[in-house]
PDB file of C-alpha atoms and ligand atoms in Angstrom:
ATOM      1  CA  MET A 142      -8.775  15.058 -13.855  1.00 63.00           C
ATOM      2  CA  ASN A 143      -5.109  15.137 -13.158  1.00 89.00           C
ATOM      3  CA  ARG A 144      -4.567  13.724  -9.711  1.00 96.00           C
ATOM      4  CA  ILE A 145      -4.325  10.097  -8.670  1.00 97.00           C
ATOM      5  CA  TYR A 146      -6.196   9.160  -5.500  1.00 98.00           C
ATOM      6  CA  LEU A 147      -5.633   5.887  -3.660  1.00 98.00           C
ATOM      7  CA  ILE A 148      -8.586   4.770  -1.571  1.00 98.00           C
ATOM      8  CA  GLY A 149      -9.437   1.709   0.525  1.00 98.00           C
ATOM      9  CA  PHE A 150      -9.642   0.348   4.042  1.00 98.00           C
ATOM     10  CA  MET A 151      -6.934   0.855   6.677  1.00 98.00           C
ATOM     11  CA  GLY A 152      -3.923  -1.311   5.939  1.00 98.00           C
ATOM     12  CA  CYS A 153      -4.727  -1.979   2.268  1.00 98.00           C
ATOM     13  CA  GLY A 154      -1.473  -0.237   1.263  1.00 98.00           C
ATOM     14  CA  LYS A 155      -2.535   3.290   0.220  1.00 98.00           C
ATOM     15  CA  SER A 156       0.395   5.057   1.882  1.00 98.00           C
ATOM     16  CA  ALA A 157       3.002   2.447   0.883  1.00 98.00           C
ATOM     17  CA  VAL A 158       1.813   2.216  -2.745  1.00 98.00           C
ATOM     18  CA  GLY A 159       1.357   5.981  -3.016  1.00 98.00           C
ATOM     19  CA  ARG A 160       4.949   6.625  -2.038  1.00 98.00           C
ATOM     20  CA  ARG A 161       6.247   4.069  -4.543  1.00 98.00           C
ATOM     21  CA  LEU A 162       3.943   5.249  -7.317  1.00 98.00           C
ATOM     22  CA  SER A 163       5.176   8.797  -6.847  1.00 98.00           C
ATOM     23  CA  PHE A 164       8.771   7.602  -7.444  1.00 98.00           C
ATOM     24  CA  LEU A 165       7.778   5.562 -10.463  1.00 97.00           C
ATOM     25  CA  LEU A 166       5.679   8.264 -12.140  1.00 96.00           C
ATOM     26  CA  LYS A 167       7.848  11.139 -10.888  1.00 97.00           C
ATOM     27  CA  LEU A 168       4.901  12.962  -9.362  1.00 97.00           C
ATOM     28  CA  PRO A 169       4.737  14.596  -5.910  1.00 98.00           C
ATOM     29  CA  PHE A 170       3.137  12.532  -3.159  1.00 98.00           C
ATOM     30  CA  TYR A 171       0.685  13.672  -0.473  1.00 98.00           C
ATOM     31  CA  ASP A 172      -0.556  11.452   2.332  1.00 98.00           C
ATOM     32  CA  MET A 173      -3.771  12.997   3.680  1.00 98.00           C
ATOM     33  CA  ASP A 174      -3.123  11.830   7.226  1.00 98.00           C
ATOM     34  CA  LYS A 175       0.389  13.282   7.181  1.00 98.00           C
ATOM     35  CA  GLU A 176      -0.873  16.572   5.757  1.00 98.00           C
ATOM     36  CA  ILE A 177      -3.484  16.796   8.525  1.00 98.00           C
ATOM     37  CA  VAL A 178      -0.826  16.027  11.151  1.00 98.00           C
ATOM     38  CA  ARG A 179       1.404  18.710   9.669  1.00 98.00           C
ATOM     39  CA  GLN A 180      -1.374  21.291   9.503  1.00 97.00           C
ATOM     40  CA  THR A 181      -2.698  20.699  13.029  1.00 98.00           C
ATOM     41  CA  GLY A 182       0.575  19.872  14.773  1.00 98.00           C
ATOM     42  CA  LYS A 183      -1.190  16.874  16.379  1.00 98.00           C
ATOM     43  CA  THR A 184      -0.986  13.144  15.790  1.00 98.00           C
ATOM     44  CA  ILE A 185      -4.052  11.275  14.466  1.00 98.00           C
ATOM     45  CA  PRO A 186      -4.682   9.620  17.888  1.00 97.00           C
ATOM     46  CA  GLU A 187      -4.393  13.060  19.572  1.00 98.00           C
ATOM     47  CA  ILE A 188      -6.949  14.575  17.184  1.00 98.00           C
ATOM     48  CA  PHE A 189      -9.394  11.723  17.879  1.00 97.00           C
ATOM     49  CA  GLU A 190      -8.841  11.918  21.656  1.00 97.00           C
ATOM     50  CA  GLN A 191      -8.979  15.700  22.006  1.00 98.00           C
ATOM     51  CA  HIS A 192     -11.617  16.612  19.416  1.00 98.00           C
ATOM     52  CA  GLY A 193     -13.473  13.419  18.436  1.00 97.00           C
ATOM     53  CA  GLU A 194     -13.980  11.649  15.124  1.00 97.00           C
ATOM     54  CA  LYS A 195     -16.380  14.208  13.586  1.00 98.00           C
ATOM     55  CA  TYR A 196     -13.708  16.903  13.906  1.00 98.00           C
ATOM     56  CA  PHE A 197     -11.187  14.649  12.128  1.00 98.00           C
ATOM     57  CA  ARG A 198     -13.718  13.945   9.343  1.00 98.00           C
ATOM     58  CA  ASP A 199     -14.218  17.690   8.889  1.00 98.00           C
ATOM     59  CA  LEU A 200     -10.449  18.126   8.569  1.00 98.00           C
ATOM     60  CA  GLU A 201     -10.419  15.476   5.824  1.00 98.00           C
ATOM     61  CA  THR A 202     -13.177  17.267   3.906  1.00 98.00           C
ATOM     62  CA  GLN A 203     -11.424  20.623   4.336  1.00 98.00           C
ATOM     63  CA  PHE A 204      -8.205  19.125   3.035  1.00 98.00           C
ATOM     64  CA  LEU A 205      -9.951  17.887  -0.110  1.00 98.00           C
ATOM     65  CA  GLN A 206     -11.814  21.173  -0.608  1.00 98.00           C
ATOM     66  CA  ASN A 207      -8.753  23.377  -0.165  1.00 98.00           C
ATOM     67  CA  PHE A 208      -6.132  21.280  -1.915  1.00 97.00           C
ATOM     68  CA  LYS A 209      -4.883  23.142  -4.963  1.00 95.00           C
ATOM     69  CA  ASN A 210      -2.080  21.031  -6.450  1.00 95.00           C
ATOM     70  CA  ASP A 211      -2.416  19.026  -9.636  1.00 93.00           C
ATOM     71  CA  TYR A 212      -0.287  16.301 -11.182  1.00 94.00           C
ATOM     72  CA  CYS A 213       0.254  14.429  -7.943  1.00 97.00           C
ATOM     73  CA  ILE A 214      -0.525  11.239  -6.030  1.00 98.00           C
ATOM     74  CA  ILE A 215      -2.775  11.446  -2.966  1.00 98.00           C
ATOM     75  CA  SER A 216      -3.129   8.601  -0.456  1.00 98.00           C
ATOM     76  CA  THR A 217      -6.364   9.127   1.437  1.00 98.00           C
ATOM     77  CA  GLY A 218      -7.290   7.904   4.928  1.00 98.00           C
ATOM     78  CA  GLY A 219      -9.508   4.807   5.039  1.00 98.00           C
ATOM     79  CA  GLY A 220     -12.564   6.777   6.176  1.00 98.00           C
ATOM     80  CA  ALA A 221     -12.211   9.712   3.800  1.00 98.00           C
ATOM     81  CA  THR A 222     -14.264   8.019   1.095  1.00 98.00           C
ATOM     82  CA  MET A 223     -17.376   7.745   3.248  1.00 97.00           C
ATOM     83  CA  ARG A 224     -18.739  11.274   2.809  1.00 98.00           C
ATOM     84  CA  LYS A 225     -20.580  11.868  -0.442  1.00 98.00           C
ATOM     85  CA  GLU A 226     -19.012  15.314  -0.841  1.00 98.00           C
ATOM     86  CA  ASN A 227     -15.529  13.815  -0.551  1.00 98.00           C
ATOM     87  CA  GLN A 228     -16.405  11.129  -3.106  1.00 98.00           C
ATOM     88  CA  LYS A 229     -17.539  13.829  -5.524  1.00 98.00           C
ATOM     89  CA  ILE A 230     -14.388  15.908  -5.155  1.00 98.00           C
ATOM     90  CA  MET A 231     -12.158  12.878  -5.715  1.00 98.00           C
ATOM     91  CA  ARG A 232     -13.994  11.589  -8.770  1.00 96.00           C
ATOM     92  CA  ASN A 233     -14.162  15.060 -10.311  1.00 95.00           C
ATOM     93  CA  THR A 234     -10.524  15.968  -9.824  1.00 96.00           C
ATOM     94  CA  GLY A 235      -8.660  12.737 -10.442  1.00 95.00           C
ATOM     95  CA  LEU A 236      -8.370   9.100 -11.185  1.00 95.00           C
ATOM     96  CA  VAL A 237      -9.527   7.102  -8.166  1.00 97.00           C
ATOM     97  CA  MET A 238      -7.960   3.705  -7.493  1.00 98.00           C
ATOM     98  CA  PHE A 239      -9.306   1.326  -4.849  1.00 98.00           C
ATOM     99  CA  LEU A 240      -6.779  -1.056  -3.310  1.00 98.00           C
ATOM    100  CA  ASP A 241      -8.918  -4.058  -2.443  1.00 98.00           C
ATOM    101  CA  ALA A 242      -7.240  -6.300   0.142  1.00 98.00           C
ATOM    102  CA  PRO A 243      -8.845  -9.279   1.938  1.00 98.00           C
ATOM    103  CA  PHE A 244      -9.890  -8.557   5.511  1.00 98.00           C
ATOM    104  CA  ARG A 245      -7.664 -11.206   7.142  1.00 98.00           C
ATOM    105  CA  GLU A 246      -4.625  -9.571   5.539  1.00 98.00           C
ATOM    106  CA  ILE A 247      -5.788  -6.120   6.576  1.00 98.00           C
ATOM    107  CA  TRP A 248      -6.265  -7.291  10.164  1.00 98.00           C
ATOM    108  CA  ARG A 249      -2.837  -8.894  10.267  1.00 98.00           C
ATOM    109  CA  ARG A 250      -1.302  -5.570   9.231  1.00 97.00           C
ATOM    110  CA  ILE A 251      -3.260  -3.180  11.452  1.00 98.00           C
ATOM    111  CA  HIS A 252      -4.291  -4.927  14.654  1.00 97.00           C
ATOM    112  CA  ARG A 253      -1.215  -3.979  16.659  1.00 94.00           C
ATOM    113  CA  ASP A 254      -0.743  -0.489  15.229  1.00 93.00           C
ATOM    114  CA  PRO A 255      -1.203   2.168  17.950  1.00 92.00           C
ATOM    115  CA  ASN A 256      -1.521   4.979  15.369  1.00 94.00           C
ATOM    116  CA  ARG A 257      -4.959   3.978  14.126  1.00 96.00           C
ATOM    117  CA  PRO A 258      -7.355   5.055  16.911  1.00 95.00           C
ATOM    118  CA  ILE A 259     -10.372   3.267  15.424  1.00 96.00           C
ATOM    119  CA  VAL A 260      -8.515  -0.052  15.635  1.00 96.00           C
ATOM    120  CA  ARG A 261      -7.346   0.625  19.167  1.00 92.00           C
ATOM    121  CA  GLN A 262     -10.932   1.126  20.364  1.00 90.00           C
ATOM    122  CA  SER A 263     -12.531  -1.857  18.610  1.00 95.00           C
ATOM    123  CA  THR A 264     -12.637  -5.655  18.444  1.00 96.00           C
ATOM    124  CA  ARG A 265     -11.731  -7.659  15.348  1.00 98.00           C
ATOM    125  CA  GLU A 266     -15.457  -8.309  14.748  1.00 98.00           C
ATOM    126  CA  GLU A 267     -16.239  -4.594  14.853  1.00 98.00           C
ATOM    127  CA  ILE A 268     -13.450  -3.754  12.408  1.00 98.00           C
ATOM    128  CA  GLU A 269     -14.584  -6.541  10.081  1.00 98.00           C
ATOM    129  CA  ALA A 270     -18.123  -5.125  10.166  1.00 98.00           C
ATOM    130  CA  LEU A 271     -16.738  -1.657   9.365  1.00 98.00           C
ATOM    131  CA  HIS A 272     -14.833  -3.126   6.420  1.00 98.00           C
ATOM    132  CA  LYS A 273     -18.051  -4.707   5.119  1.00 98.00           C
ATOM    133  CA  ALA A 274     -20.040  -1.503   5.643  1.00 98.00           C
ATOM    134  CA  ARG A 275     -17.512   0.646   3.798  1.00 98.00           C
ATOM    135  CA  TYR A 276     -16.845  -1.711   0.914  1.00 98.00           C
ATOM    136  CA  ARG A 277     -19.612  -0.459  -1.361  1.00 98.00           C
ATOM    137  CA  GLY A 278     -18.491   3.157  -0.902  1.00 98.00           C
ATOM    138  CA  TYR A 279     -14.985   2.281  -2.087  1.00 98.00           C
ATOM    139  CA  LYS A 280     -16.306   0.379  -5.113  1.00 98.00           C
ATOM    140  CA  GLN A 281     -18.683   3.189  -6.073  1.00 97.00           C
ATOM    141  CA  THR A 282     -16.080   5.908  -5.768  1.00 98.00           C
ATOM    142  CA  ALA A 283     -13.297   4.129  -7.641  1.00 97.00           C
ATOM    143  CA  HIS A 284     -12.673   4.330 -11.349  1.00 95.00           C
ATOM    144  CA  ILE A 285     -10.427   1.295 -10.991  1.00 96.00           C
ATOM    145  CA  THR A 286     -10.239  -1.507  -8.420  1.00 98.00           C
ATOM    146  CA  ILE A 287      -6.904  -3.217  -7.862  1.00 98.00           C
ATOM    147  CA  ARG A 288      -7.026  -6.532  -6.008  1.00 98.00           C
ATOM    148  CA  THR A 289      -3.897  -6.719  -3.936  1.00 98.00           C
ATOM    149  CA  GLU A 290      -4.017 -10.312  -2.667  1.00 97.00           C
ATOM    150  CA  PHE A 291      -0.847 -12.311  -3.473  1.00 96.00           C
ATOM    151  CA  ARG A 292       0.766  -9.214  -4.973  1.00 98.00           C
ATOM    152  CA  THR A 293       3.862  -7.484  -3.659  1.00 98.00           C
ATOM    153  CA  LEU A 294       3.967  -3.711  -3.190  1.00 98.00           C
ATOM    154  CA  ARG A 295       6.176  -3.540  -6.276  1.00 98.00           C
ATOM    155  CA  GLN A 296       3.685  -5.475  -8.411  1.00 98.00           C
ATOM    156  CA  ILE A 297       0.756  -3.370  -7.219  1.00 98.00           C
ATOM    157  CA  THR A 298       2.658  -0.161  -7.921  1.00 98.00           C
ATOM    158  CA  GLN A 299       3.603  -1.326 -11.402  1.00 98.00           C
ATOM    159  CA  TYR A 300       0.038  -2.334 -12.152  1.00 98.00           C
ATOM    160  CA  ALA A 301      -1.261   1.041 -10.903  1.00 98.00           C
ATOM    161  CA  ALA A 302       1.272   2.847 -13.107  1.00 97.00           C
ATOM    162  CA  PHE A 303       0.205   0.719 -16.075  1.00 96.00           C
ATOM    163  CA  GLN A 304      -3.447   1.724 -15.513  1.00 95.00           C
ATOM    164  CA  VAL A 305      -2.528   5.404 -15.260  1.00 94.00           C
ATOM    165  CA  ASN A 306      -0.638   5.260 -18.537  1.00 92.00           C
ATOM    166  CA  ARG A 307      -3.452   3.338 -20.221  1.00 90.00           C
ATOM    167  CA  LEU A 308      -6.087   5.879 -19.167  1.00 86.00           C
ATOM    168  CA  LYS A 309      -3.960   8.959 -19.748  1.00 80.00           C
ATOM    169  CA  SER A 310      -5.083   9.363 -23.330  1.00 67.00           C
ATOM    170  CA  GLU A 311      -8.778   8.813 -22.536  1.00 67.00           C
ATOM    171  CA  ARG A 312      -9.892  11.042 -19.689  1.00 58.00           C
ATOM    172  CA  PHE A 313      -6.829  11.741 -17.655  1.00 56.00           C
ATOM    173  CA  ASP A 314      -4.551  14.543 -18.822  1.00 57.00           C
ATOM    174  CA  LEU A 315      -1.336  13.901 -16.986  1.00 55.00           C
ATOM    175  CA  ASN A 316       0.992  15.514 -19.508  1.00 46.00           C
TER     176      ASN A 316
HETATM  177  N1  ADP B 557       0.723  -5.825  -0.852  1.00 89.60           N
HETATM  178  C1  ADP B 557       1.431  -5.709   0.262  1.00 89.60           C
HETATM  179  N2  ADP B 557       2.378  -6.612   0.551  1.00 89.60           N
HETATM  180  C2  ADP B 557       3.086  -6.539   1.687  1.00 89.60           C
HETATM  181  N3  ADP B 557       2.941  -5.565   2.618  1.00 89.60           N
HETATM  182  C3  ADP B 557       2.018  -4.635   2.392  1.00 89.60           C
HETATM  183  C4  ADP B 557       1.211  -4.638   1.202  1.00 89.60           C
HETATM  184  N4  ADP B 557       0.375  -3.580   1.254  1.00 89.60           N
HETATM  185  C5  ADP B 557       0.659  -2.926   2.409  1.00 89.60           C
HETATM  186  N5  ADP B 557       1.638  -3.549   3.098  1.00 89.60           N
HETATM  187  C6  ADP B 557       2.183  -3.153   4.417  1.00 89.60           C
HETATM  188  O1  ADP B 557       1.082  -3.026   5.305  1.00 89.60           O
HETATM  189  C7  ADP B 557       1.262  -1.939   6.196  1.00 89.60           C
HETATM  190  C8  ADP B 557       0.086  -0.976   6.088  1.00 89.60           C
HETATM  191  O2  ADP B 557       0.156  -0.327   4.826  1.00 89.60           O
HETATM  192  P1  ADP B 557      -0.202   1.212   4.633  1.00 89.60           P
HETATM  193  O3  ADP B 557       0.370   1.641   3.337  1.00 89.60           O
HETATM  194  O4  ADP B 557       0.151   1.986   5.848  1.00 89.60           O
HETATM  195  O5  ADP B 557      -1.787   1.116   4.526  1.00 89.60           O
HETATM  196  P2  ADP B 557      -2.874   2.269   4.462  1.00 89.60           P
HETATM  197  O6  ADP B 557      -2.176   3.565   4.188  1.00 89.60           O
HETATM  198  O7  ADP B 557      -3.802   1.843   3.367  1.00 89.60           O
HETATM  199  O8  ADP B 557      -3.543   2.232   5.795  1.00 89.60           O
HETATM  200  C9  ADP B 557       2.608  -1.294   5.824  1.00 89.60           C
HETATM  201  O9  ADP B 557       3.594  -1.819   6.680  1.00 89.60           O
HETATM  202  C10 ADP B 557       2.824  -1.761   4.395  1.00 89.60           C
HETATM  203  O10 ADP B 557       4.186  -1.826   4.042  1.00 89.60           O
HETATM  204  O1  S3P B 558     -10.298   4.206   8.286  1.00 89.60           O
HETATM  205  C1  S3P B 558     -10.282   5.193   9.053  1.00 89.60           C
HETATM  206  O2  S3P B 558     -11.329   5.651   9.541  1.00 89.60           O
HETATM  207  C2  S3P B 558      -8.972   5.832   9.347  1.00 89.60           C
HETATM  208  C3  S3P B 558      -7.863   5.480   8.605  1.00 89.60           C
HETATM  209  C4  S3P B 558      -6.519   6.022   8.857  1.00 89.60           C
HETATM  210  O3  S3P B 558      -5.759   6.063   7.649  1.00 89.60           O
HETATM  211  P1  S3P B 558      -5.203   4.740   6.912  1.00 89.60           P
HETATM  212  O4  S3P B 558      -6.309   4.200   6.062  1.00 89.60           O
HETATM  213  O5  S3P B 558      -4.041   5.198   6.125  1.00 89.60           O
HETATM  214  O6  S3P B 558      -4.832   3.784   7.998  1.00 89.60           O
HETATM  215  C5  S3P B 558      -6.622   7.418   9.480  1.00 89.60           C
HETATM  216  O7  S3P B 558      -7.133   8.333   8.542  1.00 89.60           O
HETATM  217  C6  S3P B 558      -7.495   7.386  10.696  1.00 89.60           C
HETATM  218  O8  S3P B 558      -6.876   6.567  11.669  1.00 89.60           O
HETATM  219  C7  S3P B 558      -8.914   6.874  10.405  1.00 89.60           C
HETATM  220 MG1   MG B 559      -2.191   5.437   5.206  1.00 89.60          MG
END
């Protein structure tokens, strides 16, 4: 139990908070999407276009299975929490924090981003339905839910760090 995972829907702030949290706690930071891009030499849209979504999901599971580092922050991709086996790995190897952002805010942040292939292919209604469908999986996987509405990235990061320090003595051996 010595990693910190950030989970949640696209645009909830996993990558941005993860980077800041790694500075604050002085722990290395890994962004799953970036690691997959580095390992494959392809962008996320290229992987989806050339190999399909299932292939990308397998890469996410392989990343979680093969990852060996401890004492670090990991920002996951928004879909990585959907497979049961991924949920198990995350809960068993770290503290899982769900960044819970309201859908209208999420949509405002992601709807024009060309790097998220699922958004590029879908309507707002479809993405909202996906958000609803995934919500329970995030809640069930997380040890802690952080509501991000009306909070700045700095406030969210500080709150996440506070939770890590609070739980350290209980079940999380980050020393
Ligand atoms: N609480 C917040 N306040 C303001 N901007 C935010 C907040 N959370 C995320 N953002 C911004 O939204 C965009 C998407 O965030 P990102 O970290 O890439 O999300 P994710 O990795 O969860 O998909 C980034 O430009 C980020 O800076
Ligand atoms: O929700 C998803 O299915 C995805 C989220 C993305 O990561 P972010 O959550 O960082 O945008 C990325 O893994 C890919 O585009 C698929
Ligand atoms: Mg991200």
